[in-house]
Short mmCIF file of C-alpha atoms in Angstrom, two decimals:
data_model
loop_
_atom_site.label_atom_id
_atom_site.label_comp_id
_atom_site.label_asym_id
_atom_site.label_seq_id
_atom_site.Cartn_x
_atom_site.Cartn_y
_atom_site.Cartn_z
CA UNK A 34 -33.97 8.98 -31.98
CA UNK A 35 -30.32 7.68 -31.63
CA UNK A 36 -30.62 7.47 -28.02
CA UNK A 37 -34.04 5.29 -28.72
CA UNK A 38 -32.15 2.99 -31.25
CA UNK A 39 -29.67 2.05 -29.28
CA UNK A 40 -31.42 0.85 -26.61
CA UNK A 41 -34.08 -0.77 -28.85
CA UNK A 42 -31.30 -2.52 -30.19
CA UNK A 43 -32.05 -1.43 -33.88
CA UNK A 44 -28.96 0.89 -34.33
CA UNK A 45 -26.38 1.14 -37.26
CA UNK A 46 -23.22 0.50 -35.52
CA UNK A 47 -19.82 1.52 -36.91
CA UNK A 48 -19.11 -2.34 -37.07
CA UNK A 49 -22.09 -3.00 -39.07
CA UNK A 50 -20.65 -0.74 -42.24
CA UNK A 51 -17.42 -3.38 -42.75
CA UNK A 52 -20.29 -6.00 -43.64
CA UNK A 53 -21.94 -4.82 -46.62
CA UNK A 54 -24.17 -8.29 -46.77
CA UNK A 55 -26.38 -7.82 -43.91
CA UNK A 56 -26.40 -3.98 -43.80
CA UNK A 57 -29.35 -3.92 -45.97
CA UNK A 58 -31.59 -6.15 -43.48
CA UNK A 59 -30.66 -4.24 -40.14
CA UNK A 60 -31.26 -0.68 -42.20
CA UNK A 61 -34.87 -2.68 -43.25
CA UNK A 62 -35.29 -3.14 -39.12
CA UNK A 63 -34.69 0.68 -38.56
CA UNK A 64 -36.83 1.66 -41.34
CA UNK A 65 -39.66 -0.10 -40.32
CA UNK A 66 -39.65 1.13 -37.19
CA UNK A 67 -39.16 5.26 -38.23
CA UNK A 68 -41.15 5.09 -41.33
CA UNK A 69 -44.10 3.95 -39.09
CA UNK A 70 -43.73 6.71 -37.35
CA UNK A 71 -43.30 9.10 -39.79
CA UNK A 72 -46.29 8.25 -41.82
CA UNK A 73 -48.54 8.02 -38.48
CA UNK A 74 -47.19 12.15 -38.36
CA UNK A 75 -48.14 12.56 -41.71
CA UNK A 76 -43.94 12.99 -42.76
CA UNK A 77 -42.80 11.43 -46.05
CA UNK A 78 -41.19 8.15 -45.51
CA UNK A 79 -37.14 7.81 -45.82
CA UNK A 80 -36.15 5.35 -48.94
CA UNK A 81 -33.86 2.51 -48.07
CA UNK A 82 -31.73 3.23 -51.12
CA UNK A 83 -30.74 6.77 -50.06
CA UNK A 84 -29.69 5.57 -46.39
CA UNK A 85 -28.06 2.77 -47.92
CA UNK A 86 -25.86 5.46 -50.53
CA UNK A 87 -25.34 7.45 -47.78
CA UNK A 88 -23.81 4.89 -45.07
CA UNK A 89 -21.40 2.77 -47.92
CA UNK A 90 -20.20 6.37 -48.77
CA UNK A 91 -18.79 6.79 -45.25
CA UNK A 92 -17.84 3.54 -44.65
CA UNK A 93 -14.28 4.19 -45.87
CA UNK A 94 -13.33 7.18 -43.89
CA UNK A 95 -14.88 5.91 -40.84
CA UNK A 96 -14.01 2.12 -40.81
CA UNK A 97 -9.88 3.12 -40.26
CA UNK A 98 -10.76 4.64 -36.99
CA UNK A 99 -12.45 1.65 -35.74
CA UNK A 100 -11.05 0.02 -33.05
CA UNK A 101 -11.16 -1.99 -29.48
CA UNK A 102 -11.32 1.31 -27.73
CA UNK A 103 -11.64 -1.47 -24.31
CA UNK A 104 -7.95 -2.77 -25.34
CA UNK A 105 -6.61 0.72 -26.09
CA UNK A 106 -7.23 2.36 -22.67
CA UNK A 107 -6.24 -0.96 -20.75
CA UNK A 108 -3.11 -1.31 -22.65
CA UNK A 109 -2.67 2.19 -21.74
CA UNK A 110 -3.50 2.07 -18.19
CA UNK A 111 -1.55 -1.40 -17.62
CA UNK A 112 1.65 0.94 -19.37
CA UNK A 113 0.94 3.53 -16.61
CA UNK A 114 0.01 6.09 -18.72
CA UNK A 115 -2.83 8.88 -17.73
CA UNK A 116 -6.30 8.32 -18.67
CA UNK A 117 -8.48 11.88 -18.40
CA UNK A 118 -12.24 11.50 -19.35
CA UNK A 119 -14.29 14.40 -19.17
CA UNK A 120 -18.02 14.16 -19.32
CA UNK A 121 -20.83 16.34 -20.47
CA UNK A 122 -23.78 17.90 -18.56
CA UNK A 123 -24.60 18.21 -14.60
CA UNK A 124 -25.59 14.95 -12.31
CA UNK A 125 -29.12 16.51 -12.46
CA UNK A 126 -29.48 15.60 -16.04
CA UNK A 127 -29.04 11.99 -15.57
CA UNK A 128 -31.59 9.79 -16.88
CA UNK A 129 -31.57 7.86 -14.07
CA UNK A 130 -30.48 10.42 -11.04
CA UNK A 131 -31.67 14.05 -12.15
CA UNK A 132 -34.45 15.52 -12.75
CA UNK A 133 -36.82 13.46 -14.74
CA UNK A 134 -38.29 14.18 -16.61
CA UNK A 135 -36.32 17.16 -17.85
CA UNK A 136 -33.09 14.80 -18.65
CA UNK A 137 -30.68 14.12 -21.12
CA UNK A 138 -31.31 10.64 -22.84
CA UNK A 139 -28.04 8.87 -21.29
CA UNK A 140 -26.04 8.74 -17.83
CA UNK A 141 -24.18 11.50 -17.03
CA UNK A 142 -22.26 10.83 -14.03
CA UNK A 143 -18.98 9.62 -13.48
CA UNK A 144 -19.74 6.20 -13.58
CA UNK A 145 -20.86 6.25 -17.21
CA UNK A 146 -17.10 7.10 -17.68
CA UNK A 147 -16.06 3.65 -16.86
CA UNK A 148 -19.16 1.93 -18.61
CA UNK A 149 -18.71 3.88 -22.00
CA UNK A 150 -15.48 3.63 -22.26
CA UNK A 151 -15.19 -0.18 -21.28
CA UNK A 152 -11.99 0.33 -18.48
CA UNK A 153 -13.19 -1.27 -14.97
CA UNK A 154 -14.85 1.28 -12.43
CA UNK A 155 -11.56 0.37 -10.28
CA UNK A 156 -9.57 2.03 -13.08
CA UNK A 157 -10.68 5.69 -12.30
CA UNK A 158 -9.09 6.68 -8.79
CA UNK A 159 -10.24 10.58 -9.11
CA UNK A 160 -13.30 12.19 -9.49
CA UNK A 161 -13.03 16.14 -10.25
CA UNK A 162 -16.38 17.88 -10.07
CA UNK A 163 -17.07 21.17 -12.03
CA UNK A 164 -19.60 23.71 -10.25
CA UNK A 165 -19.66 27.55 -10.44
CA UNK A 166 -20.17 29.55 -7.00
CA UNK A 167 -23.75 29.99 -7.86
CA UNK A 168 -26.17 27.55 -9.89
CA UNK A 169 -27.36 28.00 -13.11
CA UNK A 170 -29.97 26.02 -15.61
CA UNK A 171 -30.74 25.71 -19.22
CA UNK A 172 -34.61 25.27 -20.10
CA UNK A 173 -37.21 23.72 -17.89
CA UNK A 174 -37.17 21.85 -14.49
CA UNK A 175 -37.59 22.22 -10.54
CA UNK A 176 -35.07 25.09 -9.91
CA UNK A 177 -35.36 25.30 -5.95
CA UNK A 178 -32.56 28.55 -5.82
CA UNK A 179 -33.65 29.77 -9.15
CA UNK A 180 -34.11 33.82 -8.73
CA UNK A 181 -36.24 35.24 -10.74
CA UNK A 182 -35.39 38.79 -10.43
CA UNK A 183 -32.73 41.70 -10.30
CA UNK A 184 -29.91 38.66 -8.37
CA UNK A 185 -30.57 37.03 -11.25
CA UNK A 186 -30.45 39.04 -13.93
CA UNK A 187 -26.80 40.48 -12.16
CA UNK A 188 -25.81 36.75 -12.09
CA UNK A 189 -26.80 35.72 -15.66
CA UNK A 190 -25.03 39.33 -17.13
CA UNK A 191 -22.06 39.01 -15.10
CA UNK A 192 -21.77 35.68 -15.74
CA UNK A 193 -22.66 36.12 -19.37
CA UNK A 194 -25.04 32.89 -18.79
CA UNK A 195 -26.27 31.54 -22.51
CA UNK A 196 -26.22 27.87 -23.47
CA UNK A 197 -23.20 26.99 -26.01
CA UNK A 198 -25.33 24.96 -28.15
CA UNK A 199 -29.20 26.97 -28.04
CA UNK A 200 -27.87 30.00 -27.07
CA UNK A 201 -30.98 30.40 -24.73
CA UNK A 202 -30.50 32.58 -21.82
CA UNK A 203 -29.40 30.21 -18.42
CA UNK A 204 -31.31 30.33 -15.39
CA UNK A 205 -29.60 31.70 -12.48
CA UNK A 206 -29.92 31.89 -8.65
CA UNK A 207 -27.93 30.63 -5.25
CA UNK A 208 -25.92 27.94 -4.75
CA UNK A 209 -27.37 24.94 -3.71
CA UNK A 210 -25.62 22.88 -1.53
CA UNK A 211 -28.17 20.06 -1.35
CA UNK A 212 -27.84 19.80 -5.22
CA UNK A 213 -24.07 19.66 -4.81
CA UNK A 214 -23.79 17.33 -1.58
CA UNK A 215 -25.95 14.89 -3.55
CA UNK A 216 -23.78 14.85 -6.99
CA UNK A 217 -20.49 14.56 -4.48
CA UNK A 218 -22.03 11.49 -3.24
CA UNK A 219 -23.70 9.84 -6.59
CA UNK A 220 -20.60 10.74 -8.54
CA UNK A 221 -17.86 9.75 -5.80
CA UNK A 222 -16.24 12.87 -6.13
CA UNK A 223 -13.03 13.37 -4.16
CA UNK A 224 -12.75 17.23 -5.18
CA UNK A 225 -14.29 20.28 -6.67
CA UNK A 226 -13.60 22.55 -9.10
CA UNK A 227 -15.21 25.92 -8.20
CA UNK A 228 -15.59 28.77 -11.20
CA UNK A 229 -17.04 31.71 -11.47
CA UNK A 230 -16.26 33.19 -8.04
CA UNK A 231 -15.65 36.46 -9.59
CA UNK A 232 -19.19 36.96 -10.61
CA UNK A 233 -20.14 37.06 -6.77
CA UNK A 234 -18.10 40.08 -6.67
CA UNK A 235 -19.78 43.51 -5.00
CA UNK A 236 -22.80 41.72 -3.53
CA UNK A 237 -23.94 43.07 -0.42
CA UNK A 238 -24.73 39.55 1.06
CA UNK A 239 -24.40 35.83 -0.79
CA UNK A 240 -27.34 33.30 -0.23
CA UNK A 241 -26.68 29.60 0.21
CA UNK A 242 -29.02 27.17 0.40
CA UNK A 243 -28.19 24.67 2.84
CA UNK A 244 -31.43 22.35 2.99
CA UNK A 245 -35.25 22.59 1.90
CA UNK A 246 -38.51 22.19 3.55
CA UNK A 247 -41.00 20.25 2.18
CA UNK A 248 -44.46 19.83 3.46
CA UNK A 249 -42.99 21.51 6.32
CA UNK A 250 -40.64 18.79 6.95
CA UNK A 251 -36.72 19.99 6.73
CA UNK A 252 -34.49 17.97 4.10
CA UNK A 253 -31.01 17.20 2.92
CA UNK A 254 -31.95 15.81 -0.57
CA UNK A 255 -33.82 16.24 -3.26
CA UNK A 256 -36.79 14.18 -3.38
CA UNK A 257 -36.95 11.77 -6.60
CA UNK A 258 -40.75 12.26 -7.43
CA UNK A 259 -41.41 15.38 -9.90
CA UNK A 260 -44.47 16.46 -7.95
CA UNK A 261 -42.13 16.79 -4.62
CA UNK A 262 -39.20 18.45 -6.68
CA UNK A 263 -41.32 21.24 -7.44
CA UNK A 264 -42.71 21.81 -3.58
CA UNK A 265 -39.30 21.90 -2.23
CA UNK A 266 -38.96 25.35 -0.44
CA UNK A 267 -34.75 26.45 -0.13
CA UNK A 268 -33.47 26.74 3.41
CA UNK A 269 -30.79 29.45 3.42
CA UNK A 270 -27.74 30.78 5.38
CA UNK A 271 -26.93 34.14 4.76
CA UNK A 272 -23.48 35.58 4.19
CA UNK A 273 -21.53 38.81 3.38
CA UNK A 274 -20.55 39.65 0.29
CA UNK A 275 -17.20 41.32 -0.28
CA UNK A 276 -16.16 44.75 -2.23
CA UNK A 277 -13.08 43.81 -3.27
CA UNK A 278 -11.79 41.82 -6.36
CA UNK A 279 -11.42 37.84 -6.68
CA UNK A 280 -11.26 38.71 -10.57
CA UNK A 281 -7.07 37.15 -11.73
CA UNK A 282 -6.49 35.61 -8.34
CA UNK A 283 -3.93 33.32 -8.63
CA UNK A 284 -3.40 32.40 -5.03
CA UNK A 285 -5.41 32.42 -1.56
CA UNK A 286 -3.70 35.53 -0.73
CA UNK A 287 -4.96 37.73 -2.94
CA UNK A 288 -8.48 36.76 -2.18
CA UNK A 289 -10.57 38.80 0.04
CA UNK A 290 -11.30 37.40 3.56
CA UNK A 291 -15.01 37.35 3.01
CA UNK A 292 -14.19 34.90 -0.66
CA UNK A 293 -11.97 33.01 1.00
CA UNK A 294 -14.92 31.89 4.01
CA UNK A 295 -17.68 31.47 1.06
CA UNK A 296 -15.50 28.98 -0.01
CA UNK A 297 -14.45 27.18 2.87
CA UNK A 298 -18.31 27.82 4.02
CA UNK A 299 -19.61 25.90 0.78
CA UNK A 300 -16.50 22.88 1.27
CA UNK A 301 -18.18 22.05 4.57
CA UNK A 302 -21.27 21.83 3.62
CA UNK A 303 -20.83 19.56 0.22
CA UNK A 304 -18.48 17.36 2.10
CA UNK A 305 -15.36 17.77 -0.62
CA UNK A 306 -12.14 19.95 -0.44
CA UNK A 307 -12.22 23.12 -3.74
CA UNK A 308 -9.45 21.17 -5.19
CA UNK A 309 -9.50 24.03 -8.16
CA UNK A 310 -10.64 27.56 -7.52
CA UNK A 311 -11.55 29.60 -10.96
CA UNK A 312 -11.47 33.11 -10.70
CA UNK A 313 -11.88 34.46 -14.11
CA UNK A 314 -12.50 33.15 -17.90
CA UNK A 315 -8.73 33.30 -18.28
CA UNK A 316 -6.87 29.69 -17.95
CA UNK A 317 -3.95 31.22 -15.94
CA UNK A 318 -6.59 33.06 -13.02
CA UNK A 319 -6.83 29.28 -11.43
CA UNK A 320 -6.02 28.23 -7.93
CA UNK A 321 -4.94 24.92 -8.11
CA UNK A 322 -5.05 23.70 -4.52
CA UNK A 323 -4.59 19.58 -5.57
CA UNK A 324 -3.76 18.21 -8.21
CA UNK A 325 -5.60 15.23 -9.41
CA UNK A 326 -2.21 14.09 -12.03
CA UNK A 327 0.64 14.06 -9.08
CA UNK A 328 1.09 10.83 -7.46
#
């Protein structure tokens, strides 16, 4: 419902709490439009009075931290001072550029970093991606690598794969290149951050998908329509596993030959360098092969 208010243009803004005098008309515009709804669903309508208490209650703690967020970063950037954003959920839950319909109600990509935050899209000169070695999803949607059986059930134990905020149990299967190549390129991503390579560890052979056939044509993208998303068949390359350990790896040297191809193996086919290489939940267990910070 926030989402929806926003873009009907019938949202409470932080602003609108420091004017008391037409609060009461643009809470009457909100209300109209909820309370319709909630009667037609046979819910008790919300009183204008108690939203009314509720928002001139807050108005005093929030209203300090109110501020031209715009003039803050480019003060900051002008000073030439870092700026890290960091963004929330995968390309393919973009309204406009994953899945839909099973998508998150805003943009999700990189670009909505420069957007929301009001700095110029010139501002941000480094795009980090975050993807584990394998690909993972929470509730429904096309799934092309999803594996539905003992791969994984190792991958979603190993992995200990459970959303942070339902606490449902993720989705597992391969990694999927196309997915990847396709977020590299919407997102303008000019490295990777690869976790989770440790869970890989002790397969007999590794799975990636490097294209799909649909209608028995061969593809490098995923098709936009939801009827086609769901016919896409995974095209995969097929690679050994490896018995030893990438579990506290800390350097390319003390990661097994067979690792260190998977990941070399996956950088060719997304089209970005593994700028970061995550080998265990521990901070420390990183490779960090660029970094983004260093001029």
């Amino acid at each position: 419902p926030a989402y929806e208010d926003k873009v009907g243009r019938r949202a409470i803004r932080v602003m609108d709490l420091a004017d008391l005098e037409t609060l009461p008309l643009k809470v009457d515009r909100l209300l109209t439009h909820h309370n319709a709804l909630r009667t037609g669903l046979g819910h008790p309508e919300v009183a204008h009075e108690a939203i009314m208490s509720e928002l001139t209650s807050i108005a005093g703690e929030v209203l300090p931290y109110m501020d031209r967020v715009w003039k803050i970063l480019d003060d900051a950037r002008r000073a030439g001072e870092r700026i890290l954003f960091e963004g929330a959920q995968g390309t393919l839950l973009d309204i406009d550029h994953g899945t839909y319909p099973f998508v998150t109600s805003s943009n999700t990509v990189a670009g909505q970093a420069a957007s929301g935050s009001g700095v110029g899209p010139g501002a941000i000169d480094y795009v980090l991606g975050i993807t584990k070695a394998y690909t993972t999803r929470v509730g429904e949607g096309p799934f092309p690598t999803e594996q539905d059986n003992e791969v994984g059930e190792f991958l979603g134990t190993r992995g200990h794969e459970f959303g942070t905020v339902t606490g449902r149990k993720r989705r597992c299967g391969w990694f999927d290149a196309v997915l990847v190549r396709q977020a590299v390129a919407v997102n303008g991503m000019k490295g990777i951050a690869l976790t989770k390579l440790d869970v890989l560890d002790g397969l007999d052979e590794i799975k990636v998908c490097t294209a799909y056939r649909l209608d028995g044509e061969l593809i490098d993208y995923l098709p936009a329509s939801q009827g086609a998303q769901a016919r896409v068949e995974p095209v995969y390359e097929t690679l050994e596993g490896w018995k030893g350990t990438t579990g506290g790896a800390r350097s390319w040297n003390d990661l097994p030959a067979q690792a260190v191809k998977y990941v070399r193996y996956i950088e060719e086919l997304i089209g970005a360098p593994v700028a970061m290489l995550s080998t265990s939940p521990e901070r420390d267990d990183t490779i960090l092969v660029t970094d983004p910070f260093q001029d």
